[in-house]
Amino acid sequence: MIGLEVNMPKLCVMPGDGIGQEVIPAAAAVLQAVFPDLAIVEAEAGWACFQKQGVSVPDSTLAAIRECGAGLFGAVSSPSYQVEGYRSAILTLRQELNLYANIRPVQSWPTVSPRPNIDMIIVRENSEGLYSGRERIASSIPKSEIRNQELEITAVAERIITRSASRRIAVKTLALMHSQKRHKLTIVHKANVLPLTDGLFRDSVREVFNAEVQKGAEGIEIDELLVDVAALKMVGEPERFDTLVTTNLFGDILSDAASYWGGGLGLAPSLNWGDNIAVAEPVHGSAPDIAGQGIANPIAAILSGAMLARYVWGLGKEASRVETAVYNTLAAGLPSTTQGILQSILNHLH
Ligand code: IPM
Ligand code: MN
């Protein structure tokens, strides 16, 4: 735990593309206000960086995050067609830095949430599953023929689930539940259709939690839901969720859906978390339709910064200070510009 001034945390900020350029400076300003001695370095990553340097995350950026132990990433625009040599910056960061857990809290906020009393954390396995990167055309046809509609083509993606990664996400989830006094875990999977992969995920998570119960840890209730049922409950009964742990793509989809209850993607923070290293990131994308207009909501980025304080730097009180300022800003009525929102949050910090 870091608390002394001599150990003030360091942060590597990567605004990235689109509105990342607007929301990350706002988040950095809030962190700087709360931690006057915070050392901030800036690094490049994203699609614009790829076009300039031929790589979406340069080695110098990886080195800077490793050196700081913490990063704050904005957003990345990715083309939805394949570009030779390009891989999404955030996927590269997760893989290169082994950020195997993605923590996505969703809570009710005043004036913007459609319902009160929601307070859940989605823990998304962040290193494997359908994000294994193993996608290929199985039949041997020339690349130039791929768009020929007459041809039958088989495209395959491998969905990797390992016992070690499933256990590791369970250990992270358990620690998080202990530190936040959370008592109900829901494991989300599709083991009825994928008994080998998702059965392994479910059983590995249960093993970790059961071992803990045998060690005398009390008070964690575990249930499980198939992902389609979980989606229905996310829409109809979101209050039922406390801590949810699931595989990569299910977590990706469910966390977007869940963010609706927190006031939408403009307010949804996340933390890509490994061992002694993390990159916080607003869940939203680069929003090219509103980029450059000064109207992007910086709250998701600001709350992502607060997650670094709470989880990585062990400074929960300071994180709460930021969250309370966000709360009071929303309660007072959300200003319509990025600068207006930032100013209101800074004013409410005191
Ligand atoms: C997210 C995003 C990413 C993902 C994209 C940008 C690759 O949607 O962080 O949820 O799919 O994980
Ligand atoms: Mn997503």
PDB file of C-alpha atoms in Angstrom, residues 1-10 37-39:
ATOM      1  CA  MET A   1       0.000   0.000   0.000  1.00  0.00           C
ATOM      2  CA  ILE A   2       1.309   3.389  -1.012  1.00  0.00           C
ATOM      3  CA  GLY A   3       0.549   6.312   1.211  1.00  0.00           C
ATOM      4  CA  LEU A   4       3.713   8.278   1.716  1.00  0.00           C
ATOM      5  CA  GLU A   5       4.610  11.209  -0.430  1.00  0.00           C
ATOM      6  CA  VAL A   6       7.962   9.710  -1.340  1.00  0.00           C
ATOM      7  CA  ASN A   7       6.049   6.828  -2.910  1.00  0.00           C
ATOM      8  CA  MET A   8       3.623   8.946  -4.875  1.00  0.00           C
ATOM      9  CA  PRO A   9       2.206   6.941  -7.751  1.00  0.00           C
ATOM     10  CA  LYS A  10       3.202   7.390 -11.353  1.00  0.00           C
ATOM     11  CA  ASP A  37       2.509  14.992  -6.592  1.00  0.00           C
ATOM     12  CA  LEU A  38       1.324  12.438  -9.128  1.00  0.00           C
ATOM     13  CA  ALA A  39       3.926  12.045 -11.885  1.00  0.00           C
TER      14      ALA A  39
END
